[in-house]
Amino acid sequence: MIWTKSLETGVPKIDEQHKELFRQADNLVDKNNAAKVDATLTFLKGYVAKHFSDEEILHRVSAYPKAELHKKLHEEFSAALRSLLSQFQQATNKQPVILSINSAVVAWLREHIMKHDKEFAVYYLAKQQAGAKK
Ligand SMILES: [Fe+2]
């Protein structure tokens, strides 16, 4: 999965975390390396939670009007990820589940970043600039 500049929001902390998520999702392509996949899934679970909560903090401190909706999207994805992880743990044939996790993470992130994180970033950066001018 390739990171492209078009995915950048312009908020450095968010961009760094998104890049890390893409890097980690790449580890899932190596589906013959079970230990690596296991470690990646455990990492992703924690990192996604941390990333979402960091974003939500930025929403709160900037009084983002769409914070509620955005949080709901985060919760939906976290639930989907949890269910994929338990499918993975229960599956005898793990490879197809690994690939579903990889494509789910990448597809969701892409669409979420392009639409929702960027929308927030525009709001946040404008607000920051306005604050700096005062
Ligand atoms: Fe987000």
PDB file of C-alpha atoms and ligand atoms in Angstrom:
ATOM      1  CA  MET A   1       0.000   0.000   0.000  1.00  0.00           C
ATOM      2  CA  ILE A   2       1.548   3.210  -1.102  1.00  0.00           C
ATOM      3  CA  TRP A   3       1.268   6.474   0.731  1.00  0.00           C
ATOM      4  CA  THR A   4       0.662   9.360  -1.622  1.00  0.00           C
ATOM      5  CA  LYS A   5       0.844  13.051  -1.004  1.00  0.00           C
ATOM      6  CA  SER A   6      -2.837  13.384  -1.777  1.00  0.00           C
ATOM      7  CA  LEU A   7      -3.513  11.642   1.545  1.00  0.00           C
ATOM      8  CA  GLU A   8      -1.810  14.390   3.515  1.00  0.00           C
ATOM      9  CA  THR A   9      -4.065  16.439   5.774  1.00  0.00           C
ATOM     10  CA  GLY A  10      -1.459  19.072   6.665  1.00  0.00           C
ATOM     11  CA  VAL A  11      -1.722  18.354  10.387  1.00  0.00           C
ATOM     12  CA  PRO A  12       1.694  16.787  11.126  1.00  0.00           C
ATOM     13  CA  LYS A  13       0.665  14.577  14.033  1.00  0.00           C
ATOM     14  CA  ILE A  14      -2.268  13.079  12.127  1.00  0.00           C
ATOM     15  CA  ASP A  15      -0.203  12.562   8.971  1.00  0.00           C
ATOM     16  CA  GLU A  16       2.572  10.780  10.867  1.00  0.00           C
ATOM     17  CA  GLN A  17       0.101   8.396  12.458  1.00  0.00           C
ATOM     18  CA  HIS A  18      -1.654   7.722   9.161  1.00  0.00           C
ATOM     19  CA  LYS A  19       1.686   6.887   7.535  1.00  0.00           C
ATOM     20  CA  GLU A  20       2.476   4.467  10.334  1.00  0.00           C
ATOM     21  CA  LEU A  21      -0.908   2.779   9.868  1.00  0.00           C
ATOM     22  CA  PHE A  22      -0.197   2.314   6.170  1.00  0.00           C
ATOM     23  CA  ARG A  23       3.263   0.925   6.930  1.00  0.00           C
ATOM     24  CA  GLN A  24       1.776  -1.550   9.373  1.00  0.00           C
ATOM     25  CA  ALA A  25      -0.985  -2.595   6.985  1.00  0.00           C
ATOM     26  CA  ASP A  26       1.773  -3.482   4.527  1.00  0.00           C
ATOM     27  CA  ASN A  27       3.056  -6.113   6.946  1.00  0.00           C
ATOM     28  CA  LEU A  28      -0.196  -7.983   6.440  1.00  0.00           C
ATOM     29  CA  VAL A  29       0.602  -8.610   2.805  1.00  0.00           C
ATOM     30  CA  ASP A  30       3.305 -11.014   3.920  1.00  0.00           C
ATOM     31  CA  LYS A  31       0.649 -13.528   4.807  1.00  0.00           C
ATOM     32  CA  ASN A  32       3.007 -16.483   5.044  1.00  0.00           C
ATOM     33  CA  ASN A  33       4.730 -14.991   8.016  1.00  0.00           C
ATOM     34  CA  ALA A  34       2.284 -15.813  10.804  1.00  0.00           C
ATOM     35  CA  ALA A  35       4.395 -14.330  13.592  1.00  0.00           C
ATOM     36  CA  LYS A  36       4.678 -11.019  11.750  1.00  0.00           C
ATOM     37  CA  VAL A  37       0.948 -10.973  11.028  1.00  0.00           C
ATOM     38  CA  ASP A  38       0.133 -11.705  14.662  1.00  0.00           C
ATOM     39  CA  ALA A  39       2.423  -8.971  15.912  1.00  0.00           C
ATOM     40  CA  THR A  40       1.025  -6.528  13.362  1.00  0.00           C
ATOM     41  CA  LEU A  41      -2.580  -7.198  14.303  1.00  0.00           C
ATOM     42  CA  THR A  42      -1.861  -6.694  17.975  1.00  0.00           C
ATOM     43  CA  PHE A  43       0.008  -3.518  17.171  1.00  0.00           C
ATOM     44  CA  LEU A  44      -2.775  -2.228  14.907  1.00  0.00           C
ATOM     45  CA  LYS A  45      -5.424  -2.728  17.548  1.00  0.00           C
ATOM     46  CA  GLY A  46      -3.552  -0.554  20.015  1.00  0.00           C
ATOM     47  CA  TYR A  47      -2.315   1.979  17.502  1.00  0.00           C
ATOM     48  CA  VAL A  48      -5.699   2.551  15.904  1.00  0.00           C
ATOM     49  CA  ALA A  49      -7.217   3.210  19.336  1.00  0.00           C
ATOM     50  CA  LYS A  50      -4.427   5.640  20.205  1.00  0.00           C
ATOM     51  CA  HIS A  51      -4.674   7.375  16.839  1.00  0.00           C
ATOM     52  CA  PHE A  52      -8.434   7.826  17.085  1.00  0.00           C
ATOM     53  CA  SER A  53      -8.200   9.188  20.583  1.00  0.00           C
ATOM     54  CA  ASP A  54      -5.456  11.632  19.530  1.00  0.00           C
ATOM     55  CA  GLU A  55      -7.648  12.858  16.683  1.00  0.00           C
ATOM     56  CA  GLU A  56     -10.625  13.200  18.975  1.00  0.00           C
ATOM     57  CA  ILE A  57      -8.569  15.309  21.371  1.00  0.00           C
ATOM     58  CA  LEU A  58      -7.812  17.686  18.499  1.00  0.00           C
ATOM     59  CA  HIS A  59     -11.523  17.754  17.683  1.00  0.00           C
ATOM     60  CA  ARG A  60     -12.366  18.695  21.243  1.00  0.00           C
ATOM     61  CA  VAL A  61      -9.729  21.358  21.746  1.00  0.00           C
ATOM     62  CA  SER A  62     -10.766  23.039  18.511  1.00  0.00           C
ATOM     63  CA  ALA A  63     -14.521  22.702  19.222  1.00  0.00           C
ATOM     64  CA  TYR A  64     -15.005  20.860  15.927  1.00  0.00           C
ATOM     65  CA  PRO A  65     -18.730  20.907  15.070  1.00  0.00           C
ATOM     66  CA  LYS A  66     -18.613  17.444  13.459  1.00  0.00           C
ATOM     67  CA  ALA A  67     -16.762  15.792  16.342  1.00  0.00           C
ATOM     68  CA  GLU A  68     -19.700  13.534  17.275  1.00  0.00           C
ATOM     69  CA  LEU A  69     -20.145  12.162  13.776  1.00  0.00           C
ATOM     70  CA  HIS A  70     -16.413  11.675  13.351  1.00  0.00           C
ATOM     71  CA  LYS A  71     -16.168   9.804  16.626  1.00  0.00           C
ATOM     72  CA  LYS A  72     -18.992   7.549  15.525  1.00  0.00           C
ATOM     73  CA  LEU A  73     -17.083   6.657  12.350  1.00  0.00           C
ATOM     74  CA  HIS A  74     -14.045   5.817  14.460  1.00  0.00           C
ATOM     75  CA  GLU A  75     -16.155   3.588  16.677  1.00  0.00           C
ATOM     76  CA  GLU A  76     -17.653   1.788  13.690  1.00  0.00           C
ATOM     77  CA  PHE A  77     -14.241   1.055  12.271  1.00  0.00           C
ATOM     78  CA  SER A  78     -12.884  -0.095  15.638  1.00  0.00           C
ATOM     79  CA  ALA A  79     -15.796  -2.523  15.927  1.00  0.00           C
ATOM     80  CA  ALA A  80     -15.211  -3.826  12.388  1.00  0.00           C
ATOM     81  CA  LEU A  81     -11.527  -4.284  13.147  1.00  0.00           C
ATOM     82  CA  ARG A  82     -12.292  -6.127  16.388  1.00  0.00           C
ATOM     83  CA  SER A  83     -14.597  -8.489  14.564  1.00  0.00           C
ATOM     84  CA  LEU A  84     -11.992  -9.181  11.870  1.00  0.00           C
ATOM     85  CA  LEU A  85      -9.429  -9.859  14.575  1.00  0.00           C
ATOM     86  CA  SER A  86     -11.638 -12.393  16.266  1.00  0.00           C
ATOM     87  CA  GLN A  87     -12.402 -14.003  12.905  1.00  0.00           C
ATOM     88  CA  PHE A  88      -8.671 -14.248  12.396  1.00  0.00           C
ATOM     89  CA  GLN A  89      -8.152 -15.897  15.770  1.00  0.00           C
ATOM     90  CA  GLN A  90     -10.872 -18.460  15.140  1.00  0.00           C
ATOM     91  CA  ALA A  91     -10.090 -19.263  11.511  1.00  0.00           C
ATOM     92  CA  THR A  92      -8.290 -22.466  10.629  1.00  0.00           C
ATOM     93  CA  ASN A  93      -7.426 -21.020   7.262  1.00  0.00           C
ATOM     94  CA  LYS A  94      -6.063 -17.636   8.277  1.00  0.00           C
ATOM     95  CA  GLN A  95      -4.806 -16.350   4.945  1.00  0.00           C
ATOM     96  CA  PRO A  96      -8.086 -15.056   3.508  1.00  0.00           C
ATOM     97  CA  VAL A  97      -8.854 -13.297   6.784  1.00  0.00           C
ATOM     98  CA  ILE A  98      -5.446 -11.616   6.767  1.00  0.00           C
ATOM     99  CA  LEU A  99      -6.110 -10.306   3.292  1.00  0.00           C
ATOM    100  CA  SER A 100      -9.546  -9.042   4.312  1.00  0.00           C
ATOM    101  CA  ILE A 101      -7.988  -7.201   7.228  1.00  0.00           C
ATOM    102  CA  ASN A 102      -5.392  -5.668   4.975  1.00  0.00           C
ATOM    103  CA  SER A 103      -7.904  -4.460   2.417  1.00  0.00           C
ATOM    104  CA  ALA A 104     -10.399  -3.313   5.053  1.00  0.00           C
ATOM    105  CA  VAL A 105      -7.774  -1.228   6.856  1.00  0.00           C
ATOM    106  CA  VAL A 106      -6.409   0.308   3.683  1.00  0.00           C
ATOM    107  CA  ALA A 107      -9.792   0.977   2.045  1.00  0.00           C
ATOM    108  CA  TRP A 108     -11.319   2.419   5.181  1.00  0.00           C
ATOM    109  CA  LEU A 109      -8.301   4.606   5.940  1.00  0.00           C
ATOM    110  CA  ARG A 110      -8.156   5.961   2.425  1.00  0.00           C
ATOM    111  CA  GLU A 111     -11.757   6.931   2.277  1.00  0.00           C
ATOM    112  CA  HIS A 112     -11.835   8.192   5.867  1.00  0.00           C
ATOM    113  CA  ILE A 113      -8.724  10.325   5.406  1.00  0.00           C
ATOM    114  CA  MET A 114      -9.811  11.763   2.069  1.00  0.00           C
ATOM    115  CA  LYS A 115     -13.230  12.720   3.290  1.00  0.00           C
ATOM    116  CA  HIS A 116     -13.375  13.150   7.026  1.00  0.00           C
ATOM    117  CA  ASP A 117      -9.843  13.781   8.256  1.00  0.00           C
ATOM    118  CA  LYS A 118      -9.194  16.286   5.506  1.00  0.00           C
ATOM    119  CA  GLU A 119     -12.424  18.076   6.243  1.00  0.00           C
ATOM    120  CA  PHE A 120     -11.376  18.364   9.858  1.00  0.00           C
ATOM    121  CA  ALA A 121      -7.849  19.465   8.914  1.00  0.00           C
ATOM    122  CA  VAL A 122      -9.189  22.360   6.840  1.00  0.00           C
ATOM    123  CA  TYR A 123     -11.260  23.500   9.804  1.00  0.00           C
ATOM    124  CA  TYR A 124      -8.439  22.958  12.305  1.00  0.00           C
ATOM    125  CA  LEU A 125      -5.723  24.712  10.309  1.00  0.00           C
ATOM    126  CA  ALA A 126      -7.984  27.696   9.581  1.00  0.00           C
ATOM    127  CA  LYS A 127      -8.821  27.955  13.246  1.00  0.00           C
ATOM    128  CA  GLN A 128      -5.164  27.775  14.219  1.00  0.00           C
ATOM    129  CA  GLN A 129      -4.320  30.530  11.776  1.00  0.00           C
ATOM    130  CA  ALA A 130      -7.108  32.723  13.036  1.00  0.00           C
ATOM    131  CA  GLY A 131      -5.833  32.159  16.572  1.00  0.00           C
ATOM    132  CA  ALA A 132      -2.288  33.125  15.581  1.00  0.00           C
ATOM    133  CA  LYS A 133      -3.477  36.416  14.147  1.00  0.00           C
ATOM    134  CA  LYS A 134      -5.144  37.564  17.351  1.00  0.00           C
TER     135      LYS A 134
HETATM  136 FE    FE B   1     -10.412  10.253  11.731  1.00  0.00          FE
END
